[in-house]
PDB file of C-alpha atoms and ligand atoms in Angstrom:
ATOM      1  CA  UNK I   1       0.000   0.000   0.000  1.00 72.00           C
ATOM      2  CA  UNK I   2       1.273   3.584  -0.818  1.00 91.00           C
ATOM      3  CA  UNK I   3      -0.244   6.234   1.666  1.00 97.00           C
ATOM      4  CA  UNK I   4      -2.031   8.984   1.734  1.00 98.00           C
ATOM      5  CA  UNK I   5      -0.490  12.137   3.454  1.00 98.00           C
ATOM      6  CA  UNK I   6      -2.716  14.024   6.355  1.00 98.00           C
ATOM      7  CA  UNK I   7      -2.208  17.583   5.462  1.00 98.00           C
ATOM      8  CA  UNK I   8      -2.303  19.005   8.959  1.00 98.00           C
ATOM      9  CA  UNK I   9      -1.212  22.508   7.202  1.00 98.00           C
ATOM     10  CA  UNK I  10      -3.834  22.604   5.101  1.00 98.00           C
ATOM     11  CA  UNK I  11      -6.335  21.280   8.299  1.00 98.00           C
ATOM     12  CA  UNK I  12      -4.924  24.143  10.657  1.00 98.00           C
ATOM     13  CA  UNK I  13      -5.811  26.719   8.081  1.00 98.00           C
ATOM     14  CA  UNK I  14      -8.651  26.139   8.064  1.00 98.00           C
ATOM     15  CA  UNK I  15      -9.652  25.718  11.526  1.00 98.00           C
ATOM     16  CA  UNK I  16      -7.305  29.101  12.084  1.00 98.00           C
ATOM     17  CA  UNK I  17      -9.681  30.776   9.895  1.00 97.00           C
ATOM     18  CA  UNK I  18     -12.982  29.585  11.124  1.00 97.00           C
ATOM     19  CA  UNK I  19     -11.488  31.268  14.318  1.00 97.00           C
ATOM     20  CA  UNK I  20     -10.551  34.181  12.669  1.00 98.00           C
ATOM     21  CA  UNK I  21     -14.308  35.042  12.552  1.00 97.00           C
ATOM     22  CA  UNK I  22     -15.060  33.926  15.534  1.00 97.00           C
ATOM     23  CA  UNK I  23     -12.217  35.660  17.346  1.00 98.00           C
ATOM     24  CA  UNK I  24     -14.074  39.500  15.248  1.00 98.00           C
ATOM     25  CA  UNK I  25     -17.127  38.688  16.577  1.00 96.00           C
ATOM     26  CA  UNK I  26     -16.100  38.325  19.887  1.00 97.00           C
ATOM     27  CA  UNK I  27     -13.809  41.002  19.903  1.00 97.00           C
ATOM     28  CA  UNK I  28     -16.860  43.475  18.534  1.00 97.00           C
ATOM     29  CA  UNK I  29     -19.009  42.239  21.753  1.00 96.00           C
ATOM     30  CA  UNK I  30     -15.938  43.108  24.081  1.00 96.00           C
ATOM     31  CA  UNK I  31     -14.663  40.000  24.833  1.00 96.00           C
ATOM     32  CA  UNK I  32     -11.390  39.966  22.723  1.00 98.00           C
ATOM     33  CA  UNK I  33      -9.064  36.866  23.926  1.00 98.00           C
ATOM     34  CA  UNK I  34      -5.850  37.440  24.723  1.00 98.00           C
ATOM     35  CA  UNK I  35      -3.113  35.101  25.062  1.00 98.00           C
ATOM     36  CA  UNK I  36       0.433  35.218  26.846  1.00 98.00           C
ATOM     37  CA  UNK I  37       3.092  32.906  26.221  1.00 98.00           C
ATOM     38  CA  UNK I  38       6.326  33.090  29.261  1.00 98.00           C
ATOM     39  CA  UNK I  39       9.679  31.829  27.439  1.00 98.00           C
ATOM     40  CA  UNK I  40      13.106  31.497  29.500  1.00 98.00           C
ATOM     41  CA  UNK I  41      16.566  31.242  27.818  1.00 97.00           C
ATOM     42  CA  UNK I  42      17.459  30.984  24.802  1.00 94.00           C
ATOM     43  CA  UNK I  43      16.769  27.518  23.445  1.00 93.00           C
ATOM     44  CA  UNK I  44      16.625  27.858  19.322  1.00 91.00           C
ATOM     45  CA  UNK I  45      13.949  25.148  18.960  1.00 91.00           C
ATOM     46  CA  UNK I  46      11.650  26.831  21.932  1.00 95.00           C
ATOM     47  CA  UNK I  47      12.219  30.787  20.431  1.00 96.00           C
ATOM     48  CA  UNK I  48      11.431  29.248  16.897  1.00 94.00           C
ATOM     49  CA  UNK I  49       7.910  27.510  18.395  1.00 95.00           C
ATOM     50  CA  UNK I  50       7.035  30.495  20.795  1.00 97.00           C
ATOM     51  CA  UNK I  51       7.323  32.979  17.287  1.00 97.00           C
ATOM     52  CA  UNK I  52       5.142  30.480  15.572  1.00 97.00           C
ATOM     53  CA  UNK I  53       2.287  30.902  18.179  1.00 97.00           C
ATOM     54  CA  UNK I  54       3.026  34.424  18.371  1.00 98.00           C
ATOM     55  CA  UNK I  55       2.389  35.097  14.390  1.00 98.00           C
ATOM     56  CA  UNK I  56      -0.556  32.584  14.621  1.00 98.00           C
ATOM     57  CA  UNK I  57      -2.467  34.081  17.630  1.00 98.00           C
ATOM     58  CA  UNK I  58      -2.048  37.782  15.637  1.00 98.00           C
ATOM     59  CA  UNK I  59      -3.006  36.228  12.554  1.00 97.00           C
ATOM     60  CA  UNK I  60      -6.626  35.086  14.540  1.00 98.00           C
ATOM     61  CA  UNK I  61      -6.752  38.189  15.762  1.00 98.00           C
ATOM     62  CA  UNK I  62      -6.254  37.181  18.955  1.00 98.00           C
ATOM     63  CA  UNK I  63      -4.209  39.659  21.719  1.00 98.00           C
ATOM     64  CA  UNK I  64      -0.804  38.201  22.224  1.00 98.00           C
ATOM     65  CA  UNK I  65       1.896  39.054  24.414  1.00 98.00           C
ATOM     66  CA  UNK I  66       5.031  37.111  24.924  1.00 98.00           C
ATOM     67  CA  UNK I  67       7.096  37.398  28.204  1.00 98.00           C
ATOM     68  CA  UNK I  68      11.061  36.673  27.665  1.00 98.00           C
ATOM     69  CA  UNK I  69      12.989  36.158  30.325  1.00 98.00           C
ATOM     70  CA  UNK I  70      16.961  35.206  30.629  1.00 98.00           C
ATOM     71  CA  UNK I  71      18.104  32.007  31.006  1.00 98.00           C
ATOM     72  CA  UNK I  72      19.055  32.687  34.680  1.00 98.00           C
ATOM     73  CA  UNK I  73      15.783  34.717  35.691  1.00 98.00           C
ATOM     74  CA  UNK I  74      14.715  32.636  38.952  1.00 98.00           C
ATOM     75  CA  UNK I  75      11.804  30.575  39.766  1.00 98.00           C
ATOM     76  CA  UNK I  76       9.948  33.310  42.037  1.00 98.00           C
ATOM     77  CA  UNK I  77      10.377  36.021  39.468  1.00 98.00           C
ATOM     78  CA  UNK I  78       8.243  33.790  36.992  1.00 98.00           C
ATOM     79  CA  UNK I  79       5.628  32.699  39.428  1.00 98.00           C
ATOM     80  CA  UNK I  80       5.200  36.595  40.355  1.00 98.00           C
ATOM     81  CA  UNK I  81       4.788  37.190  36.344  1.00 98.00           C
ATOM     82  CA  UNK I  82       2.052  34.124  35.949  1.00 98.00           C
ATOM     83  CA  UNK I  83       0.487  35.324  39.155  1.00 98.00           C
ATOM     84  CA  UNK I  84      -0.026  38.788  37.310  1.00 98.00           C
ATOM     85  CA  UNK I  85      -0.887  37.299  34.399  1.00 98.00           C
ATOM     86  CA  UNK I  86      -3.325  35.077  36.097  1.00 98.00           C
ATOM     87  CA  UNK I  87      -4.749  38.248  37.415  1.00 98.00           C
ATOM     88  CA  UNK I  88      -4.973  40.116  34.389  1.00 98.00           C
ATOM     89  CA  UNK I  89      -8.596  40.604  32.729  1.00 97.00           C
ATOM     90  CA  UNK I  90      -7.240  41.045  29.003  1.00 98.00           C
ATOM     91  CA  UNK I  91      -5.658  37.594  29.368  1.00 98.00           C
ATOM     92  CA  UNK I  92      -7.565  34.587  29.055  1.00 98.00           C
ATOM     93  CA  UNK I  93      -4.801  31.942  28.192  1.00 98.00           C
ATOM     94  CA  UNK I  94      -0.939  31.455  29.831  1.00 98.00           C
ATOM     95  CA  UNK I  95       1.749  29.027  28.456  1.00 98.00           C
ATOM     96  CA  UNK I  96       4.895  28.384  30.032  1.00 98.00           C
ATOM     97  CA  UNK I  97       7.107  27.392  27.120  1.00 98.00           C
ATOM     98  CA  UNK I  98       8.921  24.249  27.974  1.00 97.00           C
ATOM     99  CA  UNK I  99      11.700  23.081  28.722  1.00 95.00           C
ATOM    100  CA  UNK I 100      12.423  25.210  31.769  1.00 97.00           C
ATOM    101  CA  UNK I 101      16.095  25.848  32.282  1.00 97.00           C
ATOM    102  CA  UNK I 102      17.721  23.282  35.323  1.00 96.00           C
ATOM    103  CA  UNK I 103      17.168  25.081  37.565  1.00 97.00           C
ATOM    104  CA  UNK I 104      13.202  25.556  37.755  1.00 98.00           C
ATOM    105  CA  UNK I 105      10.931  23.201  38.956  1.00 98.00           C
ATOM    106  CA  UNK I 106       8.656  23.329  35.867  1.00 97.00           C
ATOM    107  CA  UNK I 107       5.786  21.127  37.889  1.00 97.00           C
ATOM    108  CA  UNK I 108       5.135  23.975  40.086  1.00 97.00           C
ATOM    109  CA  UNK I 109       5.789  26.716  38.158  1.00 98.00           C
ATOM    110  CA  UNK I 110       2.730  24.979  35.922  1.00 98.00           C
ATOM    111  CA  UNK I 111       0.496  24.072  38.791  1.00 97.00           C
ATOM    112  CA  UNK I 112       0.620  28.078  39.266  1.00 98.00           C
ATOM    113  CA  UNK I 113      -1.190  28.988  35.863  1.00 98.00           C
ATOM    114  CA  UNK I 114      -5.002  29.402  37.014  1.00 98.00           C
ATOM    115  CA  UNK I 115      -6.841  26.126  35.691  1.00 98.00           C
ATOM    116  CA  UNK I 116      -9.208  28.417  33.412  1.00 98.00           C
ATOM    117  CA  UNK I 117      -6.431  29.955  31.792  1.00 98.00           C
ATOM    118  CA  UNK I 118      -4.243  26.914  30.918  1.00 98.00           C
ATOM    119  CA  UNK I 119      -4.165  26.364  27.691  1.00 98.00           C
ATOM    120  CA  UNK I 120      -1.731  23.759  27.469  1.00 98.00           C
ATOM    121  CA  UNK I 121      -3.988  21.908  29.604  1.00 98.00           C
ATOM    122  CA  UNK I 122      -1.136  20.744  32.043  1.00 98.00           C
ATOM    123  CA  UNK I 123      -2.708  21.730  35.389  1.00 97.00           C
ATOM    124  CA  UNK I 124      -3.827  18.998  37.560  1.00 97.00           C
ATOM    125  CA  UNK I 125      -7.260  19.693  37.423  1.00 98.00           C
ATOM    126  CA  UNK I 126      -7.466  19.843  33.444  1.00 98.00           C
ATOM    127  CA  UNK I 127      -5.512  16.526  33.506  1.00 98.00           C
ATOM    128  CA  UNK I 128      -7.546  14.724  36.166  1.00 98.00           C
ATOM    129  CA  UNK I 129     -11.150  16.543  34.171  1.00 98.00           C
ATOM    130  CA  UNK I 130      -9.646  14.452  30.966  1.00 98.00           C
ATOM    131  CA  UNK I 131      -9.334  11.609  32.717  1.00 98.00           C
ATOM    132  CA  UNK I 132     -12.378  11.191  34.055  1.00 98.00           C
ATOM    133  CA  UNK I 133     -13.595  11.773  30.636  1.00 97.00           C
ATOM    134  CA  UNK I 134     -14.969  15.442  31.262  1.00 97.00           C
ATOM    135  CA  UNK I 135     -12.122  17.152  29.640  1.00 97.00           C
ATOM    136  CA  UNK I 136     -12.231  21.460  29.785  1.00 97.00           C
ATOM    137  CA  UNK I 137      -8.780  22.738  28.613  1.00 98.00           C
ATOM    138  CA  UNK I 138      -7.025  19.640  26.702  1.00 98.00           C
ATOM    139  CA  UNK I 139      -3.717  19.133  25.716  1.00 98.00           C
ATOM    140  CA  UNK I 140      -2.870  20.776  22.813  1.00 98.00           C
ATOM    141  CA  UNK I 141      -0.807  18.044  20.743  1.00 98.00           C
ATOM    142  CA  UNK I 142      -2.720  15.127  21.124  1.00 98.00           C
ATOM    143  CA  UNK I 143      -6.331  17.591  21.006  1.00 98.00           C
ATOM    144  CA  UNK I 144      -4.482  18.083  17.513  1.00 98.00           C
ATOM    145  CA  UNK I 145      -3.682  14.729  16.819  1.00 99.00           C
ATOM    146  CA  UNK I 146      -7.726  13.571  17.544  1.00 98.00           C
ATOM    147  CA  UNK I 147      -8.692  16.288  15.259  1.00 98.00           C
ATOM    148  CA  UNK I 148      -6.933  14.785  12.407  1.00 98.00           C
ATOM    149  CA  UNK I 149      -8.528  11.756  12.666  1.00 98.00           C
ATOM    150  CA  UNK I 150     -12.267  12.779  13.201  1.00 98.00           C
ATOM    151  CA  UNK I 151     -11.178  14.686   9.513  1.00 98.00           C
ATOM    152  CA  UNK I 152      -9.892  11.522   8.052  1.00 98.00           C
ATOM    153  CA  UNK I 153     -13.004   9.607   9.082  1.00 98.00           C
ATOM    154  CA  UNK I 154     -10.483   7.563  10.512  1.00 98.00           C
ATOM    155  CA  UNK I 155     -12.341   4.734  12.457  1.00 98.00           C
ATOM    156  CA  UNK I 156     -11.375   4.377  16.377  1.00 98.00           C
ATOM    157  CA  UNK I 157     -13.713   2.068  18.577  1.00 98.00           C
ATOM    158  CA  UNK I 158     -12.443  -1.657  18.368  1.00 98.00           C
ATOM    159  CA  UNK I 159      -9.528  -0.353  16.818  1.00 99.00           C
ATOM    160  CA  UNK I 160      -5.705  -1.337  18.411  1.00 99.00           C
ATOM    161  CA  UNK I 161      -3.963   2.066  18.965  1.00 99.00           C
ATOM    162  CA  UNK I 162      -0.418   1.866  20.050  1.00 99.00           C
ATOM    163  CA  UNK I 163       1.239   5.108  21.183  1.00 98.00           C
ATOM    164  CA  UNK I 164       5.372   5.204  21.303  1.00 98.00           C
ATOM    165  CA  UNK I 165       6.760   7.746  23.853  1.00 98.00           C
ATOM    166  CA  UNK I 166       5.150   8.531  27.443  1.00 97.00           C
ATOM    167  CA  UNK I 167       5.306  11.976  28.029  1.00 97.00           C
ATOM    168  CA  UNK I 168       2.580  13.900  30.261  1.00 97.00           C
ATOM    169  CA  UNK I 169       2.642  16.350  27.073  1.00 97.00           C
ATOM    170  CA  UNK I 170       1.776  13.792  24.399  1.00 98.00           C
ATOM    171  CA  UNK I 171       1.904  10.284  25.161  1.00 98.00           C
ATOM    172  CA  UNK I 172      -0.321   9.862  28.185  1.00 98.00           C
ATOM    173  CA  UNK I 173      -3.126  12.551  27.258  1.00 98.00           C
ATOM    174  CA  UNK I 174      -3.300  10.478  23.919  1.00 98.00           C
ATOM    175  CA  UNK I 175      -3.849   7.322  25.354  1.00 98.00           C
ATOM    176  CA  UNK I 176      -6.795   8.686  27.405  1.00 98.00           C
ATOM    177  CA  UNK I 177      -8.630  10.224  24.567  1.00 98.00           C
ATOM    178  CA  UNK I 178      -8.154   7.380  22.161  1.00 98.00           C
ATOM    179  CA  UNK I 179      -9.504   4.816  25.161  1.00 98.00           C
ATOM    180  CA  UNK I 180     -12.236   7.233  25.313  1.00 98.00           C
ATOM    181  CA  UNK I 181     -12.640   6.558  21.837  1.00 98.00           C
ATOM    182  CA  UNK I 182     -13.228   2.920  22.320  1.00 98.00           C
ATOM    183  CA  UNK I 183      -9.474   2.049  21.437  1.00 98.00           C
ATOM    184  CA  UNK I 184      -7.591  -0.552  22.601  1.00 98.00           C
ATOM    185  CA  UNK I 185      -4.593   1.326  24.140  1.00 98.00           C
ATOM    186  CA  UNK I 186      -0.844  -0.098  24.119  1.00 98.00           C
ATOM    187  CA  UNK I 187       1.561   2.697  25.902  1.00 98.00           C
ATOM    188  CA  UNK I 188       5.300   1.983  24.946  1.00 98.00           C
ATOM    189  CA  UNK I 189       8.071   3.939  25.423  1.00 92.00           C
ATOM    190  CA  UNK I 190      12.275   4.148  24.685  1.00 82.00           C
ATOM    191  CA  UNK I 191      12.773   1.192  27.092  1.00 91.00           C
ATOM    192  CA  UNK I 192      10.199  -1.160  25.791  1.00 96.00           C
ATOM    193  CA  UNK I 193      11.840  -4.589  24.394  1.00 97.00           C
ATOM    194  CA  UNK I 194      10.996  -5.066  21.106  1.00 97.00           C
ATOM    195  CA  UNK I 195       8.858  -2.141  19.710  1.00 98.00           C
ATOM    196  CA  UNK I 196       7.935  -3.494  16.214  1.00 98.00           C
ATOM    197  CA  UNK I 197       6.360  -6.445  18.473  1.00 98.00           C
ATOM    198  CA  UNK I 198       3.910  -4.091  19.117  1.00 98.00           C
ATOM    199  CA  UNK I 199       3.635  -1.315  16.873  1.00 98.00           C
ATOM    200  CA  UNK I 200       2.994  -4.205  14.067  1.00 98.00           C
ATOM    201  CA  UNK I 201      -0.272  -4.746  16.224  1.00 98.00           C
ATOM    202  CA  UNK I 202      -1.538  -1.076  15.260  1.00 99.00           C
ATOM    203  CA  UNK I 203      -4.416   0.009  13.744  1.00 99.00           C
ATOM    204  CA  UNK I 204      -3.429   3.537  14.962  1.00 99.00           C
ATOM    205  CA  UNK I 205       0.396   4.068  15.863  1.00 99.00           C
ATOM    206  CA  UNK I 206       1.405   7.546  17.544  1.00 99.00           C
ATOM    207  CA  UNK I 207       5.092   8.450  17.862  1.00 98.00           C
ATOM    208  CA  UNK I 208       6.277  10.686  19.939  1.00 98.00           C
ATOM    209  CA  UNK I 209       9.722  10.085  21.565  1.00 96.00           C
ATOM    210  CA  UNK I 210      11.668  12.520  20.004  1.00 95.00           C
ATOM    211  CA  UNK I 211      14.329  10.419  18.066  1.00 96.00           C
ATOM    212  CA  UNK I 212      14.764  10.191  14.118  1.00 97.00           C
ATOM    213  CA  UNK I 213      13.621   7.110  12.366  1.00 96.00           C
ATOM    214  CA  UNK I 214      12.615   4.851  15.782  1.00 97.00           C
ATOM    215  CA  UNK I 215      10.016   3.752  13.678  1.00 98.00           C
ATOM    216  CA  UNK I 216      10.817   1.911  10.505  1.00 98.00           C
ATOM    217  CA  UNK I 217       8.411   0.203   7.185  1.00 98.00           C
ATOM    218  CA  UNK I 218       8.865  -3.061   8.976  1.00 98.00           C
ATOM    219  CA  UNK I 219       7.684  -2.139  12.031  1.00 98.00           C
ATOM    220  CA  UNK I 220       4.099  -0.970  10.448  1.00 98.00           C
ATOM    221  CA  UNK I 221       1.050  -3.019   9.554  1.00 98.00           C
ATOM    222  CA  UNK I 222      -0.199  -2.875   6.692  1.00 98.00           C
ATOM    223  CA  UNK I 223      -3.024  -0.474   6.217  1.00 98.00           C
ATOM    224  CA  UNK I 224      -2.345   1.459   9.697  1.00 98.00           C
ATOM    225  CA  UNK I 225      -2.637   5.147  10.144  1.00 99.00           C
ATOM    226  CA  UNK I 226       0.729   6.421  11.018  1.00 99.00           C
ATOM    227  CA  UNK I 227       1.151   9.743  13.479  1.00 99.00           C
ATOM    228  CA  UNK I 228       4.214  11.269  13.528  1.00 98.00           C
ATOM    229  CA  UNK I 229       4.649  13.955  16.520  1.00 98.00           C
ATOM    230  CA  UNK I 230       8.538  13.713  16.586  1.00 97.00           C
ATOM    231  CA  UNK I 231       9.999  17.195  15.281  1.00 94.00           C
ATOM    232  CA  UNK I 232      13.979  16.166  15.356  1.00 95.00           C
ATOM    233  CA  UNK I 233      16.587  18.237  14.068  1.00 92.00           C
ATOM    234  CA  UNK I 234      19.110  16.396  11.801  1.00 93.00           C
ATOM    235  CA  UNK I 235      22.911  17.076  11.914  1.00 93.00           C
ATOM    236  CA  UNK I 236      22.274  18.639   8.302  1.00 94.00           C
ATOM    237  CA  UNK I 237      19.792  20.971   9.693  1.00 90.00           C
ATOM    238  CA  UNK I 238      16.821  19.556   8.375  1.00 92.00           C
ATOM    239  CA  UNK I 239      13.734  18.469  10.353  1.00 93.00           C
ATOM    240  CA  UNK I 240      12.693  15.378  10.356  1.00 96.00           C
ATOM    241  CA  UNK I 241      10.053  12.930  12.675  1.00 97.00           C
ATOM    242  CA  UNK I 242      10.335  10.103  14.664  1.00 98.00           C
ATOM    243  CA  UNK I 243       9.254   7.827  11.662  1.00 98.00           C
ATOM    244  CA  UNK I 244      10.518   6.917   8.391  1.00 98.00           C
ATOM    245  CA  UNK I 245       8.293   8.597   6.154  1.00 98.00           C
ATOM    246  CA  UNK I 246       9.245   6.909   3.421  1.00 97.00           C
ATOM    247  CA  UNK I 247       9.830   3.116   4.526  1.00 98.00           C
ATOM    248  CA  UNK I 248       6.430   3.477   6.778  1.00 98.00           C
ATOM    249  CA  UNK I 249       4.739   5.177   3.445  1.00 98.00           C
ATOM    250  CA  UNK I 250       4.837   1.771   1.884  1.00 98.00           C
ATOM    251  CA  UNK I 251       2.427   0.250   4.546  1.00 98.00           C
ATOM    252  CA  UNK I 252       0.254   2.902   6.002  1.00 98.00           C
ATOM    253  CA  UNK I 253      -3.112   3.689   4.590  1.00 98.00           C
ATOM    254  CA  UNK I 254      -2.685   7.598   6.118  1.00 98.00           C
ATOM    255  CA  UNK I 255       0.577   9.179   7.588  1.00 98.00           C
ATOM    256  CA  UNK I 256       1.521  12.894   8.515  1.00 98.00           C
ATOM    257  CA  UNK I 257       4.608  14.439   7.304  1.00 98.00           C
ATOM    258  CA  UNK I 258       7.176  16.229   9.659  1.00 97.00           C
ATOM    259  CA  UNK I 259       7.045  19.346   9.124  1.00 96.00           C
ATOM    260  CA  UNK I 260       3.211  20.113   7.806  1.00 97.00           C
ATOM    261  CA  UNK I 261       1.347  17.484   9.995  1.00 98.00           C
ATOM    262  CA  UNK I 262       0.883  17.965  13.752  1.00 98.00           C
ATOM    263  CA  UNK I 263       2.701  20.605  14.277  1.00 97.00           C
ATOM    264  CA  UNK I 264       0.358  23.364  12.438  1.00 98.00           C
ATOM    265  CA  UNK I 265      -2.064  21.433  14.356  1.00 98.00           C
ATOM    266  CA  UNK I 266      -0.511  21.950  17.805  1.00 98.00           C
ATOM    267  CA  UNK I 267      -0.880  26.000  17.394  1.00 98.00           C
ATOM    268  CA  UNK I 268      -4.542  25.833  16.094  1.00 98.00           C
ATOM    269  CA  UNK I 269      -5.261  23.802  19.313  1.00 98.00           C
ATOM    270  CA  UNK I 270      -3.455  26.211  21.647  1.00 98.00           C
ATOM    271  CA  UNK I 271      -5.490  29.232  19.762  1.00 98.00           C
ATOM    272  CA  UNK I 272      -8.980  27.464  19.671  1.00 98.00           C
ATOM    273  CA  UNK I 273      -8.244  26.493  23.357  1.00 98.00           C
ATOM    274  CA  UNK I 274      -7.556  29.954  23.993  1.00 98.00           C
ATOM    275  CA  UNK I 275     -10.848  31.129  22.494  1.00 98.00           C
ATOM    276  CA  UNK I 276     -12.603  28.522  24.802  1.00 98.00           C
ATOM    277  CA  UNK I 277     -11.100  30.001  27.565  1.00 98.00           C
ATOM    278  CA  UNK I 278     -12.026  33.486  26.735  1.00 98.00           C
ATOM    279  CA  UNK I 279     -15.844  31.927  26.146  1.00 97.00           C
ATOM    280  CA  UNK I 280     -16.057  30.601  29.449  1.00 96.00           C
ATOM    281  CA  UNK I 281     -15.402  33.580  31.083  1.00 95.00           C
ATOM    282  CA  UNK I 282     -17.219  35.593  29.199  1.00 94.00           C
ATOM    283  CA  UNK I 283     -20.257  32.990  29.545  1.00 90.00           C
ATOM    284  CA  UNK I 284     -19.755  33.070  33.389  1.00 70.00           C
ATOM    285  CA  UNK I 285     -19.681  36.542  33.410  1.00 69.00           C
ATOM    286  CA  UNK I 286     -22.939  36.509  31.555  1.00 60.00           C
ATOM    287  CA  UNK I 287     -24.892  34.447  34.475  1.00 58.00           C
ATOM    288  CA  UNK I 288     -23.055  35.544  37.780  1.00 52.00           C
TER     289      UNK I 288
HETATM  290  N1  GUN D 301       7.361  22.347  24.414  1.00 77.10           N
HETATM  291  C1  GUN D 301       7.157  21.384  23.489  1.00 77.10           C
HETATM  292  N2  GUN D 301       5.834  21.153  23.319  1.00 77.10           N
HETATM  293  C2  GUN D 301       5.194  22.001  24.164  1.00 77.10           C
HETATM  294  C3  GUN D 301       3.822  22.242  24.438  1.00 77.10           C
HETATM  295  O1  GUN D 301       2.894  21.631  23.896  1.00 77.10           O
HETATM  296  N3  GUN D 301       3.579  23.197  25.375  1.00 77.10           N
HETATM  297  C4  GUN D 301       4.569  23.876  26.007  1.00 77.10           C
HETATM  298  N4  GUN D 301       4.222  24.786  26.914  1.00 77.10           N
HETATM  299  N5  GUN D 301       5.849  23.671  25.764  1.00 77.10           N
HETATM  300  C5  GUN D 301       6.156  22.739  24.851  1.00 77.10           C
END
């Protein structure tokens, strides 16, 4: 089988435009959302991401500001910034850009963002709401991911879904929403003996473990939809997934490319989740 690529650019325009008018209307009733994004140090990779949400959110017409500190700012002088921020009435979304330099203890510098303005969905309450299957602010990535393949018609109940990597940003919040799906839900990771054993056994196989070409042709069944959330920087510069695009391209009915799958798809998450979270407060608002 040759596959057929998931255009998550092409998705995340679209759903970045349908917000677009969304985002005017709300802004004409006085309820423009406003985002702020908190970046320390100067990682490449993060400053590259954290300009990509910045152009996006303006592009919605959404109210962005981005807060850069240096790489040796401390832990309390970011908590006092989110605790403004989580204060402030023109902002309706934070996001800590991670990683946090060594020395911060990025679990409680998240548990600080208010739960109604986390739009990473990373505080415990938004994780433990998923869960139990009541989600409010999800995880961007994998919200992205799920997204894809309601578009794709892919089918999910009965289905085996194996997941490679498990990270609290990707891996785990994916398992949960594809075994609320009706999935059958295998959780490796880097560690796990034999991987092909059980990627082979996917219907639905999401990578995310952040190393190049983990997952090879042979290690994919025939006819299985292939999700590729590794972003990986090559020694030649160029960017490149977890998977073997081409080798895995032979067997899967659907893959995403790296770039132009889930990354565009990542952003229009974060923006819609934003929205959301300017909607809520606006609707509470309303009946308080
Ligand atoms: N770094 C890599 N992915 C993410 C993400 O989804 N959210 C945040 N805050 N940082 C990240």
């Amino acid at each position: 089988m040759s596959a057929r690529m998931i255009d998550g650019k092409e998705l995340a325009r679209k759903m970045r435009e349908a917000l677009r008018a969304k985002v005017e209307t709300m802004k004409e009733a006085g309820n423009l959302p406003g985002l702020a994004v908190i970046i320390v140090g100067e990682d490449p990779a993060s400053r590259v991401y954290v300009r990509n949400k910045e152009k996006a959110s303006i592009d919605a017409g959404i109210h962005s500001e981005v807060i850069s500190f240096p790489a040796d700012a401390t832990e309390a002088e970011v908590l006092a910034k989110i605790h403004e921020l989580n204060r402030d009435e023109d902002i309706h979304g934070i996001l800590v850009q991670l990683p946090l330099p060594k020395h911060f203890d990025a679990r409680r510098v998240l548990d600080e963002i208010a739960e109604e303005k986390d739009v990473d969905g990373f505080h415990p309450g938004n994780v433990g709401a998923l869960f139990l299957g009541q989600p409010k602010l999800q995880p961007c990535t994998p919200h992205g991911v799920m997204k894809m393949l309601e578009a794709e018609n892919v089918p999910i109940r009965g289905k085996n879904a194996v997941i490679v990597g498990a990270s609290n940003i990707v891996g785990k919040p994916m398992a949960i929403m594809l075994l609320h799906k009706g999935a059958t839900v295998t959780i490796c990771n880097s560690k796990t003996p034999d991987l092909g054993h059980h990627t082979r056994d996917a219907d639905i196989l999401v990578v995310a473990v952040g190393r190049a070409g983990i997952v090879t042709g042979d290690m994919v069944k025939e006819g299985a939809v292939v999700i590729d959330v590794g972003m990986n920087r090559l020694e030649n510069g160029k960017l490149a997934g977890d998977v073997d695009y081409e080798g895995a391209s032979q067997k899967a009915s659907l893959i995403t490319p790296v770039p132009g799958g889930v990354g565009p798809m990542t952003i229009a998450m974060l923006l819609e989740n934003t929205v959301e979270a300017a909607e809520r407060k606006a609707g509470v608002e309303k009946t308080v």
